[in-house]
Short mmCIF file of C-alpha atoms and ligand atoms in Angstrom, two decimals:
data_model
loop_
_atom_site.label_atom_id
_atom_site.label_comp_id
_atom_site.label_asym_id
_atom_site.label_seq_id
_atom_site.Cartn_x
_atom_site.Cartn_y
_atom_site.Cartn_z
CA UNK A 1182 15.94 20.59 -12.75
CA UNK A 1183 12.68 21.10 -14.75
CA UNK A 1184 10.69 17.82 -13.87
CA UNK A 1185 10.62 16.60 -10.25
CA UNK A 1186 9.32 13.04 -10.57
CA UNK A 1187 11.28 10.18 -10.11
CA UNK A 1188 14.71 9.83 -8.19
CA UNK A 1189 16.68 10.17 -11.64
CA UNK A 1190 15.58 13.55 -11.73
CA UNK A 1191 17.80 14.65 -8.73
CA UNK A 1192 21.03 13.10 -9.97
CA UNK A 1193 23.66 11.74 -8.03
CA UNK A 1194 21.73 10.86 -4.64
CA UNK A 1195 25.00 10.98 -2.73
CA UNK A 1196 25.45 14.72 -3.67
CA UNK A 1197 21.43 15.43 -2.91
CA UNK A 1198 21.56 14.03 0.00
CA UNK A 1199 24.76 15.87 0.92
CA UNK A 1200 22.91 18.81 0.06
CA UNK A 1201 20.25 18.43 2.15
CA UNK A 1202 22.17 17.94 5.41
CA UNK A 1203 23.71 21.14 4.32
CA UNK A 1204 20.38 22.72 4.27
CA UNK A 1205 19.78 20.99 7.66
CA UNK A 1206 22.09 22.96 8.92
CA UNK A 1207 21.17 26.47 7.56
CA UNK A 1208 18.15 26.51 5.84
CA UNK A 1209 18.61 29.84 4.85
CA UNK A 1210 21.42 29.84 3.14
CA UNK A 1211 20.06 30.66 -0.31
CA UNK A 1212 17.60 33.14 0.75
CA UNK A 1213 18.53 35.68 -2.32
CA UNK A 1214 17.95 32.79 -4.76
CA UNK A 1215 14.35 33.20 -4.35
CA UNK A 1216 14.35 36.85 -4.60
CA UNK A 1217 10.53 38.02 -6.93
CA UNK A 1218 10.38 34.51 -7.58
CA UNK A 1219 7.26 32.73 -6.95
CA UNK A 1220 5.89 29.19 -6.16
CA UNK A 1221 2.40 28.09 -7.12
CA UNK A 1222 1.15 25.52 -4.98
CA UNK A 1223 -1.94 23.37 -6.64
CA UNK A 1224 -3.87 21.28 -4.48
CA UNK A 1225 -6.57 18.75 -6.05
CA UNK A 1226 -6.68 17.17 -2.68
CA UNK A 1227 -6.03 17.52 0.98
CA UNK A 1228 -3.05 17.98 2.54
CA UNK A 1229 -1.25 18.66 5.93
CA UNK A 1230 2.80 18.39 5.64
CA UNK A 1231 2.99 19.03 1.78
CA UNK A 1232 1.02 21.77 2.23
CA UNK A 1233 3.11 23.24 5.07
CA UNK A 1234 6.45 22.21 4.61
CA UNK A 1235 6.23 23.27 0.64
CA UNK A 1236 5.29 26.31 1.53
CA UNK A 1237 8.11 26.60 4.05
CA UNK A 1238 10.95 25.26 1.88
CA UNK A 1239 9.79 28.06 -0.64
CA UNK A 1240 9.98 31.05 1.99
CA UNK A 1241 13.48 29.63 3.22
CA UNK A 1242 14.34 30.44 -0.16
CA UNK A 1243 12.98 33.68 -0.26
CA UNK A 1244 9.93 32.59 -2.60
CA UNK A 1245 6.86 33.93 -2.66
CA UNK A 1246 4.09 31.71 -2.17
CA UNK A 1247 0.28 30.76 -3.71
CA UNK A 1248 -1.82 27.98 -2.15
CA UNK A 1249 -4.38 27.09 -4.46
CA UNK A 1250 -6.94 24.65 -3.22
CA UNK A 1251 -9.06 23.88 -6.90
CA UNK A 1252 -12.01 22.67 -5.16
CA UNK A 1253 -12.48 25.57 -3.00
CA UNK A 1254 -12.87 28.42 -4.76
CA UNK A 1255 -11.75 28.00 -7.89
CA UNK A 1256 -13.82 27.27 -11.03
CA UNK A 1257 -14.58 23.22 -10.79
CA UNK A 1258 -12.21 22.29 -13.34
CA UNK A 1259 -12.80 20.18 -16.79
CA UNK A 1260 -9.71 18.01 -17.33
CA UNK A 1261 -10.66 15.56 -20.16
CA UNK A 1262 -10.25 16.83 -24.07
CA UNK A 1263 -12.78 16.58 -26.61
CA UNK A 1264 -16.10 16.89 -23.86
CA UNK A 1265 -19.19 18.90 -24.11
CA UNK A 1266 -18.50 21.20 -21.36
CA UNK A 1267 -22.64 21.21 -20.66
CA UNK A 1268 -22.11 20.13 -16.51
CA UNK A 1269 -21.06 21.36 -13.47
CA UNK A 1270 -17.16 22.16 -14.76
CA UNK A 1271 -17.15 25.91 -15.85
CA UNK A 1272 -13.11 25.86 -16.76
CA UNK A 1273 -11.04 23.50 -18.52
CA UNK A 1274 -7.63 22.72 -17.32
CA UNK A 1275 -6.03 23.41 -20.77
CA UNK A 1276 -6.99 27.36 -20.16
CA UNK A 1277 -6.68 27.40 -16.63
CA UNK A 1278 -2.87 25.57 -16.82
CA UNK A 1279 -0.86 28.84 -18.78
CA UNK A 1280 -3.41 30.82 -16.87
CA UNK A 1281 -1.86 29.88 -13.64
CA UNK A 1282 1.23 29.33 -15.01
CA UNK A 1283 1.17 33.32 -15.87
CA UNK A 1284 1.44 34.16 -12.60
CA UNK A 1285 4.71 32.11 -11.54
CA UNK A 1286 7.71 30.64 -11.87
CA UNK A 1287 7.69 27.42 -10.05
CA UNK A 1288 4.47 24.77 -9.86
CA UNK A 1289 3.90 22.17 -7.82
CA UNK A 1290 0.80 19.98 -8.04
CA UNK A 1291 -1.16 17.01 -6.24
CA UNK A 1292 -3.56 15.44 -7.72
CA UNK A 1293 -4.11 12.28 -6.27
CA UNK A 1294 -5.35 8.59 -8.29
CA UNK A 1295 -9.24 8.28 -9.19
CA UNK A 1296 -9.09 4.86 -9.64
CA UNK A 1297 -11.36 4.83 -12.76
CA UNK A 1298 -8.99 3.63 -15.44
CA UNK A 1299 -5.66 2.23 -14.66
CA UNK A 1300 -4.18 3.62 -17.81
CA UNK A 1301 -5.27 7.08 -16.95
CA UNK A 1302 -3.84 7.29 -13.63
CA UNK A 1303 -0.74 5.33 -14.65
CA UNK A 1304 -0.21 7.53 -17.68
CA UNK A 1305 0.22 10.61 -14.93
CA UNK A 1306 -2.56 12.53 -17.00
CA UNK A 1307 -3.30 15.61 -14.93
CA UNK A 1308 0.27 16.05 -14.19
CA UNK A 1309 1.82 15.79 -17.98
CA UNK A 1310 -0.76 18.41 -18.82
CA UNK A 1311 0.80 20.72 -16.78
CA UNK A 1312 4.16 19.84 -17.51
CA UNK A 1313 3.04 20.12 -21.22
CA UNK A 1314 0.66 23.17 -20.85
CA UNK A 1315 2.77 25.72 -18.13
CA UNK A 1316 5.86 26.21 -20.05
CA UNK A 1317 7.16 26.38 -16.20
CA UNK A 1318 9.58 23.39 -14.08
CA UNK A 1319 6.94 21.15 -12.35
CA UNK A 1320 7.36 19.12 -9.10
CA UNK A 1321 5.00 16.52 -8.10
CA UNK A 1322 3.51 17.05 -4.44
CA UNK A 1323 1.76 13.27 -4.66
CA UNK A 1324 0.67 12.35 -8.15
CA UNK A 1325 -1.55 9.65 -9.30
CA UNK A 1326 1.36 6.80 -8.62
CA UNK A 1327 4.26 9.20 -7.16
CA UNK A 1328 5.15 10.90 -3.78
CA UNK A 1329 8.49 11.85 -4.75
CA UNK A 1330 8.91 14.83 -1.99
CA UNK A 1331 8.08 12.48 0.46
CA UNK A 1332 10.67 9.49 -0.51
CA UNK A 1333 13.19 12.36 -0.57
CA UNK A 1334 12.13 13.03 2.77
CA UNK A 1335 11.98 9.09 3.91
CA UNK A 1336 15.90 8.47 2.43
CA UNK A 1337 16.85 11.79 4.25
CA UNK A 1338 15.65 10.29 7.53
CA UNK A 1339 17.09 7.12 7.20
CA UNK A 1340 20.72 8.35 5.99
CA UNK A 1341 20.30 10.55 9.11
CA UNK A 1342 19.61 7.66 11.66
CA UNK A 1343 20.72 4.56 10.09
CA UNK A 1344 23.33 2.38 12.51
CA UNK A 1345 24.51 0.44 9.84
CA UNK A 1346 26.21 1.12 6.95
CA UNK A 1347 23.84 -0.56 4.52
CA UNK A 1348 20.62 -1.13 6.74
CA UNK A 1349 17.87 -3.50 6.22
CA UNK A 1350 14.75 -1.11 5.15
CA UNK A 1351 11.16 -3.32 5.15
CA UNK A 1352 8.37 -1.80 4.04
CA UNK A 1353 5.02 -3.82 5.05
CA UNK A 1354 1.47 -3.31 3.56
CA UNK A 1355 -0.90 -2.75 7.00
CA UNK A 1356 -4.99 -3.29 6.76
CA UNK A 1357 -6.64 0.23 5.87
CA UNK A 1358 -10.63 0.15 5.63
CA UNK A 1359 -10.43 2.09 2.28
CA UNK A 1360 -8.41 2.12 -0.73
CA UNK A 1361 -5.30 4.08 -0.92
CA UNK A 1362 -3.42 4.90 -3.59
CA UNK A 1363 0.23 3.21 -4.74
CA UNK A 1364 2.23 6.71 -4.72
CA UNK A 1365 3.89 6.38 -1.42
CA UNK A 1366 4.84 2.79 -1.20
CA UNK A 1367 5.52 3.46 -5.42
CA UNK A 1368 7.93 6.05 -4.77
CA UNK A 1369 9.33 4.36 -1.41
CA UNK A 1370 10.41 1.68 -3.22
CA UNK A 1371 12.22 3.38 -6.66
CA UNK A 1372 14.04 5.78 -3.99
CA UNK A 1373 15.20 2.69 -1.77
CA UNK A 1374 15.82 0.62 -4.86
CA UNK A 1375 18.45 3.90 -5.77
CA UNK A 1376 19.92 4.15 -2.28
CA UNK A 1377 22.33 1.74 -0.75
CA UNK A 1378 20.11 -0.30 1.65
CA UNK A 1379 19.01 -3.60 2.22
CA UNK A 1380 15.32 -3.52 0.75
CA UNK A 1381 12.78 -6.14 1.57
CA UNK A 1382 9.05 -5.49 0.57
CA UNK A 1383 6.35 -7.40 2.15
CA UNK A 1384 2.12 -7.85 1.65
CA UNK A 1385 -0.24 -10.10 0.82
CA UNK A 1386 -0.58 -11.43 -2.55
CA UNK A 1387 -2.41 -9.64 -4.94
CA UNK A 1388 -0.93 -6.39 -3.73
CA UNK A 1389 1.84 -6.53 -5.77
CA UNK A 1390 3.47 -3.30 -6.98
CA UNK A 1391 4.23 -1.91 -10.45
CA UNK A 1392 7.63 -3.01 -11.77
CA UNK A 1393 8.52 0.09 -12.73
CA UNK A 1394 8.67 0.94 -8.99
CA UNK A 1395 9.40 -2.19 -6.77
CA UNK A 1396 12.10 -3.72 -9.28
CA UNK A 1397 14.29 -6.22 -8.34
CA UNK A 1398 13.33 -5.93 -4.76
CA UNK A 1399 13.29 -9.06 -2.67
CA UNK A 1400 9.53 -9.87 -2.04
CA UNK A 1401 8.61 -11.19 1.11
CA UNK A 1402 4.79 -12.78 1.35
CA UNK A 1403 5.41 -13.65 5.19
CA UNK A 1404 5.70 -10.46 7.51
CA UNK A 1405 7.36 -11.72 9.77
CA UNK A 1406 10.07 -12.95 8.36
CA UNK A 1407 10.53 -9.90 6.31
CA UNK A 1408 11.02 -8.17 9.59
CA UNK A 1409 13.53 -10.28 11.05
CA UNK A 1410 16.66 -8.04 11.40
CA UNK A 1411 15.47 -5.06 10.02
CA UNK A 1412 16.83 -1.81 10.67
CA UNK A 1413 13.91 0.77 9.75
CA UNK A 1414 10.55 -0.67 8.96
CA UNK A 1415 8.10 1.44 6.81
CA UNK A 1416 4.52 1.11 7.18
CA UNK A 1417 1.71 1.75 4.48
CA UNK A 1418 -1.71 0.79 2.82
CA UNK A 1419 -1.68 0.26 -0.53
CA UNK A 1420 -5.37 -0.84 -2.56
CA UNK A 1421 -4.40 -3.70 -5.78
CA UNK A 1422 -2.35 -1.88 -8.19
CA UNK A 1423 -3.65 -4.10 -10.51
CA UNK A 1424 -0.24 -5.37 -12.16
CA UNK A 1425 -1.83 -8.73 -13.22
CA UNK A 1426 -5.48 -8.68 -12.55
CA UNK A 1427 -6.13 -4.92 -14.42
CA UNK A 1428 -9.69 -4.96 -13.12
CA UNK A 1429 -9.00 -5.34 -9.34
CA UNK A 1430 -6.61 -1.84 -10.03
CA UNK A 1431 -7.52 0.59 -7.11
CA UNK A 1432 -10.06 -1.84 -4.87
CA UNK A 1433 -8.89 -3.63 -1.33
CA UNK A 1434 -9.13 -7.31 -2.25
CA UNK A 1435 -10.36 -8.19 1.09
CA UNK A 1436 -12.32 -6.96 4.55
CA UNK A 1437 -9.45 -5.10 6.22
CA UNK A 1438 -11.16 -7.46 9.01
CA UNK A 1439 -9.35 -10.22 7.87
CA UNK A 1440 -5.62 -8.46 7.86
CA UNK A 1441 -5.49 -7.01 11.33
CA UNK A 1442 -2.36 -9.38 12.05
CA UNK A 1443 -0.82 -7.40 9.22
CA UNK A 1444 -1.13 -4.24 11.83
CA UNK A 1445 2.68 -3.06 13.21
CA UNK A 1446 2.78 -4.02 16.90
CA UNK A 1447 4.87 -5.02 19.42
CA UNK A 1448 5.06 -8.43 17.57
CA UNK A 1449 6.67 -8.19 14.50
CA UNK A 1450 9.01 -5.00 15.92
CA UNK A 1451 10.31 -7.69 18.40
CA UNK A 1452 12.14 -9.44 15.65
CA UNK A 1453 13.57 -6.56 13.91
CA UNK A 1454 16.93 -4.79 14.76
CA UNK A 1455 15.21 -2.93 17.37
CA UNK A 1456 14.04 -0.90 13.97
CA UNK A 1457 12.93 2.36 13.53
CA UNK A 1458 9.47 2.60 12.80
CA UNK A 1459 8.32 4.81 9.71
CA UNK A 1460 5.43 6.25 8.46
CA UNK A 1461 4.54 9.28 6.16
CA UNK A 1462 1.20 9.97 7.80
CA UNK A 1463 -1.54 10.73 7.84
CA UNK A 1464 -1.48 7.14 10.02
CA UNK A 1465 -4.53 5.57 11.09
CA UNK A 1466 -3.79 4.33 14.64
CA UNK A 1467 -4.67 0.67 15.48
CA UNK A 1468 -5.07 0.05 11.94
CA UNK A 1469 -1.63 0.55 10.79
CA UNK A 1470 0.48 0.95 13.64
CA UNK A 1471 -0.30 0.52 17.49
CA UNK A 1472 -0.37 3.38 20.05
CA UNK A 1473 2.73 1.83 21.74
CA UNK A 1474 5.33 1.27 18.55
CA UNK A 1475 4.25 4.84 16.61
CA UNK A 1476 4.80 6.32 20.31
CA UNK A 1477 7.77 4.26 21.44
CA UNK A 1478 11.21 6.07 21.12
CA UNK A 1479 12.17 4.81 17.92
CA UNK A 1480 9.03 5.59 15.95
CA UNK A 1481 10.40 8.56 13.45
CA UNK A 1482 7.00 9.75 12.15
CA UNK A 1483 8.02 13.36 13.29
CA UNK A 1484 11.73 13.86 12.32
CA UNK A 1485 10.36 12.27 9.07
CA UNK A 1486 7.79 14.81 8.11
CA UNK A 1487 10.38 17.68 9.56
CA UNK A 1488 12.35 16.34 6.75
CA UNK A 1489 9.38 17.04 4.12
CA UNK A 1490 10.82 20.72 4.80
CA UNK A 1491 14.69 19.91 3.68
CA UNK A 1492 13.27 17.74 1.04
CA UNK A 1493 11.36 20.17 -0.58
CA UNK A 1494 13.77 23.54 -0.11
CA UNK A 1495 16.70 20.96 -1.82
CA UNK A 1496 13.93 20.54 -5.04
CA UNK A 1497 13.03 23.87 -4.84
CA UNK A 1498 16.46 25.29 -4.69
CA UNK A 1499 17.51 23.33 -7.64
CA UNK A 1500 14.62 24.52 -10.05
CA UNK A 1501 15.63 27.69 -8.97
CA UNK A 1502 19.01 27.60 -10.66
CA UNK A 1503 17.27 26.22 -13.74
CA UNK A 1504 14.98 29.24 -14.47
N1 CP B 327 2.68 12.69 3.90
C1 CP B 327 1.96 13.64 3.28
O1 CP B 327 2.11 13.88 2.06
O2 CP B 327 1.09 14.27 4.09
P1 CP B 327 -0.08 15.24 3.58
O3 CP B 327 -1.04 14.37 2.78
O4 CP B 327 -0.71 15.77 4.84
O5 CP B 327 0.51 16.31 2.73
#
């Protein structure tokens, strides 16, 4: 595997997921498959679990590991062609990509939406340099409109706790007082659209999701009635992607003010399956979710980023055998 991206990229999900519960259960199984190898981790914005459990899945395989955090440190980067390079930026990207590159095998990158141009951040700019530029495989560690590592991780955790054979998976939009980007609930819904679940998607309208990611997915404008009967319900802002308004692309619509019914509570998990509640986090409490469902016994937030570590040694281990 050169490109880690989309679902397709993995293959058969039966036989990835098969090979993550493997991992599961020894996760350092392929320890000499890393041997002098090394994983460069790029950061163009925060992170917590990527960060950590990246860098984990890596050393399971007996990687070697660099963090590189551009904006601390590092030369502030140029990353449009064709500018007069007379600002603040010292380096442009198109040296500084086979620069890094030089010095591994393996990159992963985040570089998160800027919500200046639709088209830019849609087109996956920064990260098709690098896949053009490094001449090295390239997974995505939360892109402009993909968190692929973490939908991995989400599927993982549902195969692992699911009741039913083909649960009912919501995902609900939740009030957020700024604007998020559409990765997680993009890549959410391409990975459940792959896997063999019942998938119901439900927000307000105008928050409507790129085709390319939410499909043929039933679309739900009334919460609670998407989350009658569900099995796992997965919780997430999301700012207008813009699909038919273009200039609305990256703003909230509304005062979050208005939405606070949209919060998870007691109330709309009392019409589910007694569901599992879901979130990738970072999770604004209150906002999103209420101390007593993320808390409650069935809230998976923690197994799920555990997972982030299986997720990524599974795409890891398969670039590996690619090089
Ligand atoms: N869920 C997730 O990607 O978390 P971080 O932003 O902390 O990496």
């Amino acid at each position: 595997m050169r490109i880690f991206q989309n679902v397709d990229d993995l293959g058969n999900l039966r036989e990835a997921l098969d090979e993550a519960f493997a991992i599961q259960k020894d996760r350092f199984q392929f320890q000499s498959l890393g041997k002098n190898r090394t994983a460069l981790l790029i950061f163009f914005n925060n992170s917590l679990r990527t960060r950590l459990s990246t860098q984990k899945a890596a050393m399971n395989l007996g990687m070697n590991v660099i963090v590189l955090d551009v904006n601390q440190g590092a030369w502030k980067l140029e990353t449009e062609h064709g500018v007069v390079m007379d600002g603040d930026k010292s380096e442009h990207l198109l040296e500084a990509i086979p620069v890094m590159a030089s010095y591994c095998d393996i990159i992963g990158v985040r570089s998160f939406a800027r919500f200046e141009s639709r088209d830019y951040d849609y087109n996956e700019v920064i990260l098709n340099q690098f896949i053009q530029y490094s001449g090295r495989p390239v997974f995505f560690m939360e892109s402009a409109t993909v968190h692929p590592l973490q939908a991995f991780a989400d599927l993982i955790t549902i195969e692992q706790y699911k009741k039913e054979d083909r649960p009912k998976v919501v995902m609900s939009w939740a009030p957020h007082p700024k604007a998020l980007p559409q990765a997680v609930p993009n890549s959410f819904a391409q990975w459940m659209n792959a896997a063999d679940v019942d998938f119901v998607v439900t927000h307000p309208k105008g928050y409507e999701l790129d085709p390319r990611f939410v499909g043929d997915a039933r679309v739900e404008y009334d919460q609670m009635k998407a989350f009658e009967g569900a099995d796992f319900v997965y919780a997430k802002n999301w700012s207008c992607p813009g699909v038919t308004r273009p200039d609305d692309y990256g703003r909230v619509l509304e005062d979050y003010n208005k939405f606070l019914d949209w919060t998870v509570s007691g109330r709309q998990m009392g019409v589910t399956n007694d569901a599992f509640f879901m979130h990738c986090l970072p999770v604004r409490r209150n906002m999103i979710v209420t101390d007593d469902v993320i808390e409650a016994p069935t809230s998976l937030v923690i197994p799920e980023a555990a997972n982030r570590e299986i997720s990524a040694t599974v795409v890891l281990k398969r670039m590996l055998q690619s090089l």
